[in-house]
Coordinates of C-alpha atoms in Angstrom, one line a residue:
Chain A
M29 CA -32.1 25.5 12.4
N30 CA -29.4 23.5 14.1
I31 CA -25.8 24.6 13.5
L32 CA -22.8 22.4 14.1
Y33 CA -19.2 23.7 14.4
F34 CA -16.1 21.5 14.0
A35 CA -12.4 21.6 14.7
S36 CA -10.8 25.1 14.8
I37 CA -14.1 26.8 14.0
R38 CA -15.7 25.0 17.0
E39 CA -12.8 26.1 19.2
K40 CA -13.0 29.8 18.1
I41 CA -16.8 30.0 18.6
G42 CA -16.5 28.1 21.8
R43 CA -19.4 25.7 21.2
A44 CA -20.0 22.6 19.1
E45 CA -23.6 23.1 18.4
E46 CA -26.5 25.7 18.7
D47 CA -30.0 26.2 17.7
V48 CA -30.6 29.5 15.9
S49 CA -33.6 31.3 14.4
P50 CA -32.3 33.8 11.9
P51 CA -34.7 36.4 10.3
P52 CA -36.5 35.5 7.0
A53 CA -34.0 37.5 5.0
V54 CA -31.4 34.8 5.7
T55 CA -32.3 32.5 2.8
D56 CA -29.0 30.9 1.8
V57 CA -25.7 29.7 3.4
G58 CA -23.8 32.9 2.5
K59 CA -26.4 35.1 4.2
L60 CA -26.5 32.8 7.2
I61 CA -22.7 33.2 7.7
E62 CA -22.9 37.0 7.4
W63 CA -25.7 36.9 10.0
L64 CA -23.6 34.7 12.3
K65 CA -20.6 36.9 12.0
R66 CA -22.6 39.8 13.5
R67 CA -23.2 37.8 16.6
G68 CA -19.9 38.7 18.2
P69 CA -16.1 38.8 17.8
D70 CA -15.7 35.0 18.3
Y71 CA -17.9 34.4 15.2
E72 CA -16.1 37.1 13.3
L73 CA -12.8 35.4 14.1
A74 CA -14.0 31.9 13.3
L75 CA -15.8 32.8 10.0
G76 CA -13.9 35.8 8.8
D77 CA -11.7 34.1 6.2
M78 CA -14.3 32.4 4.0
R79 CA -11.6 30.5 2.0
A80 CA -11.1 28.4 5.2
V81 CA -14.8 27.7 5.8
R82 CA -16.7 24.7 4.3
V83 CA -20.4 24.1 4.7
A84 CA -22.7 21.1 4.7
V85 CA -26.4 21.3 4.7
N86 CA -28.1 18.1 5.9
Q87 CA -24.8 16.3 5.6
E88 CA -24.2 17.3 2.0
H89 CA -21.4 19.6 0.9
V90 CA -22.8 22.8 -0.5
R91 CA -21.8 26.2 -1.9
L92 CA -22.6 29.6 -0.5
D93 CA -25.7 30.0 -2.6
H94 CA -27.4 26.9 -1.3
P95 CA -30.7 27.7 0.4
V96 CA -31.3 27.2 4.1
H97 CA -34.6 26.4 5.8
A98 CA -35.8 26.0 9.4
G99 CA -35.1 22.5 10.5
D100 CA -31.9 22.1 8.4
E101 CA -28.8 20.7 10.0
I102 CA -26.0 23.1 8.9
A103 CA -22.4 22.3 9.6
L104 CA -19.5 24.8 9.4
F105 CA -16.0 23.5 9.4
P106 CA -12.5 24.1 8.0
P107 CA -11.2 22.2 5.0
V108 CA -10.8 18.5 5.9
T109 CA -7.3 17.2 6.5
G110 CA -8.1 13.6 6.0
G111 CA -7.3 10.6 8.2
Chain B
M78 CA -18.9 -4.2 1.8
G79 CA -18.7 -2.1 4.9
V80 CA -17.7 1.2 6.5
R81 CA -17.1 1.7 10.2
V82 CA -16.0 4.8 12.1
Q83 CA -15.0 4.0 15.6
R84 CA -12.9 5.1 18.6
E85 CA -11.6 1.6 19.3
D86 CA -8.7 -0.1 17.6
F87 CA -9.4 -2.8 15.1
D88 CA -8.1 -6.4 14.7
I89 CA -6.4 -6.4 11.3
G90 CA -6.2 -10.2 10.9
A91 CA -9.8 -10.7 11.9
E92 CA -11.0 -8.0 9.5
I93 CA -9.0 -9.3 6.5
A94 CA -10.2 -12.9 7.2
H95 CA -13.8 -11.6 7.3
V96 CA -13.5 -9.8 4.0
S97 CA -11.8 -12.8 2.4
K98 CA -14.6 -15.1 3.4
E99 CA -17.3 -12.6 2.5
G100 CA -16.1 -12.3 -1.1
K101 CA -17.0 -14.7 -3.9
D102 CA -14.2 -16.2 -5.9
V103 CA -11.5 -14.2 -4.2
G104 CA -7.9 -14.7 -5.3
G105 CA -6.2 -11.8 -3.5
I106 CA -6.8 -9.4 -0.7
A107 CA -5.0 -6.1 -0.6
S108 CA -5.0 -4.0 2.5
F109 CA -3.5 -0.9 4.0
V110 CA -3.1 0.2 7.6
G111 CA -2.3 3.8 8.3
V112 CA -0.6 4.4 11.6
V113 CA 0.4 7.6 13.5
R114 CA 4.0 8.5 12.7
G115 CA 6.3 9.3 15.6
G116 CA 9.5 10.6 14.2
E117 CA 12.2 12.6 16.0
G118 CA 13.3 16.2 16.2
P119 CA 11.3 19.4 16.4
D120 CA 8.6 18.1 14.0
A121 CA 7.8 15.0 16.1
I122 CA 4.3 14.8 17.4
S123 CA 3.4 13.3 20.7
A124 CA -0.2 12.7 19.9
M125 CA -3.0 13.6 17.4
T126 CA -6.7 13.9 17.8
L127 CA -9.0 13.2 14.9
E128 CA -12.3 15.0 15.0
H129 CA -15.2 14.0 12.7
Y130 CA -18.8 14.7 11.8
P131 CA -20.7 11.6 13.0
G132 CA -23.2 10.6 10.4
M133 CA -21.8 12.5 7.5
T134 CA -18.4 10.7 7.8
E135 CA -20.1 7.3 7.4
K136 CA -22.1 8.6 4.4
E137 CA -19.0 9.9 2.7
L138 CA -17.0 6.8 3.3
G139 CA -19.9 4.7 1.9
R140 CA -19.9 6.8 -1.2
I141 CA -16.2 6.4 -1.7
E142 CA -16.5 2.7 -1.3
A143 CA -19.4 2.5 -3.8
E144 CA -17.2 4.5 -6.3
A145 CA -14.4 2.0 -5.9
L146 CA -16.8 -0.9 -6.4
A147 CA -18.1 0.7 -9.6
R148 CA -14.6 1.2 -11.0
W149 CA -13.0 -2.1 -10.1
P150 CA -14.2 -5.7 -10.0
I151 CA -14.1 -6.0 -6.2
S152 CA -16.0 -8.8 -4.5
A153 CA -15.7 -7.5 -0.9
S154 CA -14.3 -4.5 0.8
L155 CA -14.0 -2.8 4.2
I156 CA -13.1 0.6 5.5
V157 CA -12.5 1.1 9.3
H158 CA -11.5 4.6 10.4
R159 CA -10.7 5.6 13.9
Y160 CA -11.3 9.0 15.6
G161 CA -10.3 10.4 18.9
R162 CA -6.8 10.8 20.5
L163 CA -4.1 8.6 19.0
V164 CA -0.4 8.3 19.8
P165 CA 2.5 7.3 17.6
G166 CA 2.3 3.7 16.6
D167 CA -1.5 3.6 16.9
N168 CA -3.6 2.4 14.0
I169 CA -5.7 5.1 12.2
V170 CA -7.3 3.5 9.3
L171 CA -7.7 0.1 7.6
V172 CA -8.8 -0.5 4.0
V173 CA -9.3 -4.0 2.7
T174 CA -10.2 -5.0 -0.9
A175 CA -10.7 -8.5 -2.1
S176 CA -10.9 -9.4 -5.8
R177 CA -10.5 -12.3 -8.2
H178 CA -7.5 -10.4 -9.6
R179 CA -4.7 -8.9 -7.6
R180 CA -4.4 -5.8 -9.8
A181 CA -8.0 -4.7 -9.1
A182 CA -7.5 -5.3 -5.4
F183 CA -4.4 -3.2 -5.3
E184 CA -5.8 -0.3 -7.4
A185 CA -9.1 -0.1 -5.5
C186 CA -7.2 -0.2 -2.2
E187 CA -4.8 2.6 -3.2
F188 CA -7.7 4.7 -4.6
L189 CA -9.6 4.4 -1.4
V190 CA -6.6 5.3 0.8
D191 CA -5.7 8.3 -1.4
W192 CA -9.3 9.5 -1.1
L193 CA -9.6 9.0 2.6
K194 CA -6.4 11.0 3.1
T195 CA -7.9 14.0 1.3
K196 CA -11.7 13.9 1.2
A197 CA -12.9 12.1 4.3
P198 CA -14.4 14.6 6.8
F199 CA -11.7 14.4 9.5
W200 CA -9.8 17.2 11.2
K201 CA -6.5 16.6 12.7
N202 CA -5.1 18.3 15.8
E203 CA -1.5 17.5 16.5
E204 CA 0.3 17.8 19.9
A205 CA 4.0 18.5 19.9
S206 CA 6.6 19.8 22.4
D207 CA 5.6 23.4 21.5
G208 CA 1.9 22.9 22.0
E209 CA -1.0 21.8 19.8
R210 CA -2.3 22.9 16.5
W211 CA -4.9 22.1 13.9
V212 CA -3.3 20.7 10.7
A213 CA -4.0 22.7 7.6
A214 CA -5.2 20.9 4.4
H215 CA -2.2 20.5 2.1
G216 CA -1.5 19.9 -1.6
D217 CA 0.5 16.7 -1.8
D218 CA -2.4 14.5 -0.9
D219 CA -4.8 16.3 -3.2
E220 CA -2.3 15.5 -6.0
A221 CA -2.3 11.8 -5.1
A222 CA -6.1 11.8 -5.1
A223 CA -6.2 13.7 -8.4
R224 CA -4.3 10.8 -10.1
W225 CA -7.5 8.9 -10.2
N226 CA -9.4 11.5 -12.1
K227 CA -7.1 11.3 -15.1
Chain C
M99 CA 13.0 -7.6 6.6
G100 CA 12.3 -11.3 6.2
V101 CA 11.4 -14.2 4.1
R102 CA 9.8 -17.4 5.1
V103 CA 8.8 -20.5 3.2
Q104 CA 6.6 -22.8 5.2
R105 CA 3.9 -25.5 5.1
E106 CA 1.9 -23.9 7.9
D107 CA -0.6 -21.1 7.6
F108 CA 0.3 -17.6 8.8
D109 CA -1.4 -15.2 11.2
I110 CA -1.9 -12.1 9.0
G111 CA -2.7 -9.7 11.9
A112 CA 0.4 -10.8 13.9
E113 CA 2.7 -10.6 10.9
I114 CA 1.5 -7.1 10.0
A115 CA 1.8 -5.9 13.6
H116 CA 5.3 -7.2 13.7
V117 CA 6.4 -5.5 10.5
S118 CA 4.8 -2.3 11.7
K119 CA 6.7 -2.4 15.0
E120 CA 10.0 -3.4 13.3
G121 CA 10.0 -0.4 10.9
K122 CA 11.2 3.1 11.9
D123 CA 9.0 6.1 11.3
V124 CA 6.2 4.0 9.7
G125 CA 3.2 5.8 8.4
G126 CA 1.6 3.1 6.4
I127 CA 1.7 -0.7 5.9
A128 CA 0.5 -2.2 2.6
S129 CA -0.1 -5.9 2.5
F130 CA -1.4 -8.6 0.1
V131 CA -2.7 -12.0 0.8
G132 CA -3.0 -14.4 -2.1
V133 CA -5.6 -17.2 -1.5
V134 CA -6.6 -20.3 -3.5
R135 CA -9.5 -19.5 -5.7
G136 CA -12.4 -22.0 -5.8
G137 CA -14.8 -21.0 -8.4
E138 CA -17.5 -23.1 -10.0
G139 CA -18.0 -25.1 -13.2
P140 CA -15.6 -27.3 -15.2
D141 CA -12.5 -25.2 -14.5
A142 CA -13.0 -25.3 -10.7
I143 CA -10.1 -26.8 -8.8
S144 CA -10.6 -28.9 -5.6
A145 CA -7.0 -28.4 -4.4
M146 CA -3.5 -27.4 -5.5
T147 CA -0.1 -28.5 -4.4
L148 CA 2.8 -26.1 -4.5
E149 CA 6.2 -27.8 -4.9
H150 CA 9.4 -25.8 -4.3
Y151 CA 13.2 -26.0 -4.2
P152 CA 14.1 -25.7 -0.5
G153 CA 17.1 -23.4 -0.1
M154 CA 16.9 -21.9 -3.5
T155 CA 13.4 -20.5 -2.9
E156 CA 14.5 -18.6 0.2
K157 CA 17.5 -17.2 -1.7
E158 CA 15.4 -16.0 -4.6
L159 CA 12.8 -14.5 -2.3
G160 CA 15.5 -12.7 -0.4
R161 CA 16.9 -11.3 -3.6
I162 CA 13.4 -10.0 -4.6
E163 CA 13.0 -8.4 -1.3
A164 CA 16.4 -6.7 -1.5
E165 CA 15.5 -5.4 -4.9
A166 CA 12.3 -3.8 -3.6
L167 CA 14.2 -2.3 -0.7
A168 CA 16.7 -0.8 -3.1
R169 CA 13.9 0.7 -5.3
W170 CA 11.6 2.1 -2.7
P171 CA 12.1 3.7 0.8
I172 CA 10.8 0.7 2.7
S173 CA 11.5 0.6 6.4
A174 CA 10.4 -3.0 7.0
S175 CA 9.0 -5.9 4.9
L176 CA 8.0 -9.5 5.0
I177 CA 7.3 -12.3 2.6
V178 CA 5.7 -15.5 3.8
H179 CA 5.0 -18.2 1.1
R180 CA 3.4 -21.5 1.8
Y181 CA 4.0 -24.8 0.0
G182 CA 2.3 -28.2 0.1
R183 CA -1.4 -29.0 -0.6
L184 CA -3.9 -26.2 -0.3
V185 CA -7.6 -26.1 -0.8
P186 CA -9.9 -23.2 -2.0
G187 CA -9.9 -20.4 0.6
D188 CA -6.5 -21.3 2.0
N189 CA -3.8 -18.6 2.2
I190 CA -0.9 -19.0 -0.2
V191 CA 1.3 -15.9 0.2
L192 CA 1.6 -12.8 2.4
V193 CA 3.6 -9.7 1.4
V194 CA 3.8 -6.8 3.9
T195 CA 5.7 -3.5 3.2
A196 CA 5.9 -0.7 5.7
S197 CA 7.0 2.8 4.8
R198 CA 6.9 6.4 5.9
H199 CA 4.9 7.1 2.7
R200 CA 1.9 5.1 1.5
R201 CA 2.8 5.3 -2.2
A202 CA 6.1 3.5 -1.6
A203 CA 4.5 0.9 0.5
F204 CA 1.9 0.2 -2.1
E205 CA 4.3 0.1 -5.0
A206 CA 6.8 -2.1 -3.3
C207 CA 4.1 -4.5 -2.3
E208 CA 2.6 -4.8 -5.7
F209 CA 6.1 -5.2 -7.3
L210 CA 6.9 -8.1 -4.9
V211 CA 3.5 -9.8 -5.5
D212 CA 3.9 -9.5 -9.3
W213 CA 7.4 -11.0 -9.1
L214 CA 6.4 -13.8 -6.8
K215 CA 3.6 -14.8 -9.2
T216 CA 6.1 -15.2 -12.0
K217 CA 9.6 -15.7 -10.9
A218 CA 9.5 -17.5 -7.5
P219 CA 10.6 -21.2 -7.9
F220 CA 7.2 -22.8 -7.2
W221 CA 5.4 -25.4 -9.4
K222 CA 1.7 -25.7 -9.1
N223 CA -0.2 -29.0 -9.5
E224 CA -4.0 -28.6 -9.6
E225 CA -6.6 -31.1 -8.8
A226 CA -10.0 -30.9 -10.5
S227 CA -12.9 -33.2 -11.2
D228 CA -11.1 -34.7 -14.3
G229 CA -7.8 -35.4 -12.5
E230 CA -4.7 -33.5 -11.7
R231 CA -2.2 -31.6 -13.8
W232 CA 0.9 -29.5 -13.6
V233 CA 0.1 -25.9 -14.5
A234 CA 2.1 -24.5 -17.4
A235 CA 3.8 -21.1 -17.0
H236 CA 1.6 -18.4 -18.7
G237 CA 2.0 -15.0 -20.2
D238 CA -0.3 -12.7 -18.3
D239 CA 1.7 -12.8 -15.2
D240 CA 5.0 -12.2 -17.1
E241 CA 3.4 -9.1 -18.5
A242 CA 2.5 -7.8 -15.0
A243 CA 6.0 -8.4 -13.8
A244 CA 7.4 -6.7 -17.0
R245 CA 5.7 -3.4 -16.0
W246 CA 8.4 -2.9 -13.4
N247 CA 11.2 -3.1 -16.0
K248 CA 10.0 -0.1 -17.9
Chain D
M18 CA 27.3 -34.8 -8.5
N19 CA 23.9 -34.5 -6.9
I20 CA 20.9 -34.0 -9.3
L21 CA 17.5 -32.8 -8.1
Y22 CA 14.3 -33.1 -10.2
F23 CA 11.2 -31.1 -9.5
A24 CA 7.5 -31.1 -10.5
S25 CA 6.6 -32.8 -13.8
I26 CA 10.3 -33.7 -14.5
R27 CA 10.5 -35.4 -11.1
E28 CA 7.3 -37.3 -11.8
K29 CA 8.4 -38.5 -15.3
I30 CA 11.9 -39.6 -14.1
G31 CA 10.3 -41.2 -11.0
R32 CA 12.7 -39.9 -8.5
A33 CA 13.4 -36.6 -6.7
E34 CA 17.2 -36.9 -6.4
E35 CA 20.1 -39.0 -7.4
D36 CA 23.9 -39.1 -7.3
V37 CA 25.5 -39.5 -10.7
S38 CA 29.2 -39.8 -11.9
P39 CA 29.2 -38.9 -15.6
P40 CA 32.3 -39.4 -17.7
P41 CA 34.9 -36.6 -17.9
A42 CA 33.5 -35.5 -21.3
V43 CA 30.4 -34.2 -19.6
T44 CA 31.7 -30.7 -18.9
D45 CA 28.6 -28.5 -19.0
V46 CA 24.9 -28.5 -18.3
G47 CA 23.9 -29.2 -22.0
K48 CA 26.2 -32.3 -22.1
L49 CA 25.0 -33.5 -18.8
I50 CA 21.4 -33.5 -20.0
E51 CA 22.3 -35.3 -23.2
W52 CA 24.1 -37.9 -21.1
L53 CA 21.1 -38.2 -18.7
K54 CA 18.7 -38.7 -21.7
R55 CA 20.6 -41.8 -22.7
R56 CA 19.9 -43.4 -19.4
G57 CA 16.4 -44.5 -20.4
P58 CA 13.0 -43.6 -21.9
D59 CA 11.8 -41.9 -18.6
Y60 CA 14.7 -39.5 -18.9
E61 CA 14.2 -39.0 -22.6
L62 CA 10.5 -38.2 -21.9
A63 CA 11.3 -35.8 -19.1
L64 CA 14.1 -34.0 -20.8
G65 CA 13.3 -34.3 -24.5
D66 CA 11.8 -30.9 -24.9
M67 CA 14.5 -28.5 -23.8
R68 CA 12.3 -25.5 -24.1
A69 CA 10.5 -26.8 -21.0
V70 CA 13.6 -27.5 -18.9
R71 CA 15.3 -25.0 -16.6
V72 CA 18.5 -25.6 -14.8
A73 CA 20.1 -24.4 -11.6
V74 CA 23.7 -25.2 -10.6
N75 CA 24.3 -24.7 -6.8
Q76 CA 21.0 -22.9 -6.6
E77 CA 21.7 -20.4 -9.3
H78 CA 19.8 -20.3 -12.6
V79 CA 22.2 -21.1 -15.4
R80 CA 22.3 -21.6 -19.2
L81 CA 23.2 -24.8 -21.0
D82 CA 26.8 -23.8 -21.5
H83 CA 27.4 -23.5 -17.7
P84 CA 30.2 -25.8 -16.5
V85 CA 29.4 -28.7 -14.2
H86 CA 31.8 -30.3 -11.7
A87 CA 31.9 -33.2 -9.3
G88 CA 30.2 -32.0 -6.0
D89 CA 27.8 -29.6 -7.7
E90 CA 24.1 -29.6 -6.8
I91 CA 22.3 -29.5 -10.1
A92 CA 18.6 -29.0 -10.3
L93 CA 16.4 -29.7 -13.4
F94 CA 12.8 -28.4 -13.4
P95 CA 10.1 -27.0 -15.7
P96 CA 9.5 -23.2 -15.9
V97 CA 8.2 -22.0 -12.6
T98 CA 4.5 -21.2 -12.4
G99 CA 4.8 -18.9 -9.4
G100 CA 2.8 -18.9 -6.1

């Protein structure tokens, strides 16, 4: 699945986008984030405070229990600040 | 009806004229231009950069516009939102609503602007004399947008 | 700050840009353009002529603008009103208000437009398929202007 | 004093402006209008229904008891219809 990072989360992780293949146990957004946080301190820093993380799956805002599948476009970003 | 997200500036007069001609039986066109505030003192910013989520932004703006069209009798409308690095005085966003009645045009325009300021997927990074920082989402604007849910 | 009453059309984009530059610490510019409605059927007008009282019109528009500036934190504003013969699609009036805060800009703009539609010394003569007639003052617009006295 | 007529009142009276010298007894707007109405049927037609006549003296809206003087600019017009 393709993961996009935006704004401060993108800066902390150090990349805008990556393709990942999590294990089959990663079935929803919450589990995906827990899995990502174990990839290193940058991920832990970027995703540690879940109150400041928002998620979109295939460009729709979703909650942590939303399922994820191979082929999904998953975006992680801080709360929007508007234009 | 239309939504555009672009790096380039927009031509306010040309956009308003276009919306006015597009609409049927238009009596009034309300519009709003948001610009980068300069200001003075320690809070003054020297530039800001708007980051967005290409594709999703346009979808969300399209939904907002559809909601406005469902709530008010609007005969034509336009949202143009810029992204990228902007300096004080630069245009950020243009909202135009045309209607037979001025009240509908004003209300729909203000509704869209309130929504854009809180719900549109943009992230703002401000540059000031003491460095740059990502702006945190704040409550005032949410309150303004909440007016419309009453 | 400014008021103009003129026969010629106005350049909306240039006027808004001018107000935006004139104001200090501007964050948003609200504007409204009133245009001549065409429509179809027996009520459709083919043209309208606005007559006014040169000198007094400018004074009254200046007073309206001063009232708006006293009620809202507006950093720059403009009213341009046309007179003479206008056809459907022609611009009639432009109101522009710039402020640090979008809410003030919207409210002052809507206040001015409501006022102009009821209190400004213009008389409207409409031409339709069955001849021409002077429009009588009507109640709806007075109601809209009365909102602001509450 | 200079009298200006606008819109339907101008059309009924058949002129936009005239200089008049009413007698000394014409001391206020109401008396001026009564005096004008005696000048002919066009004036009577234009000014007969006082509910539809508004007055400005020297470009200020006034009531019927407002005084008038030689040299004043007096405007008679129907209720405004806005822009």
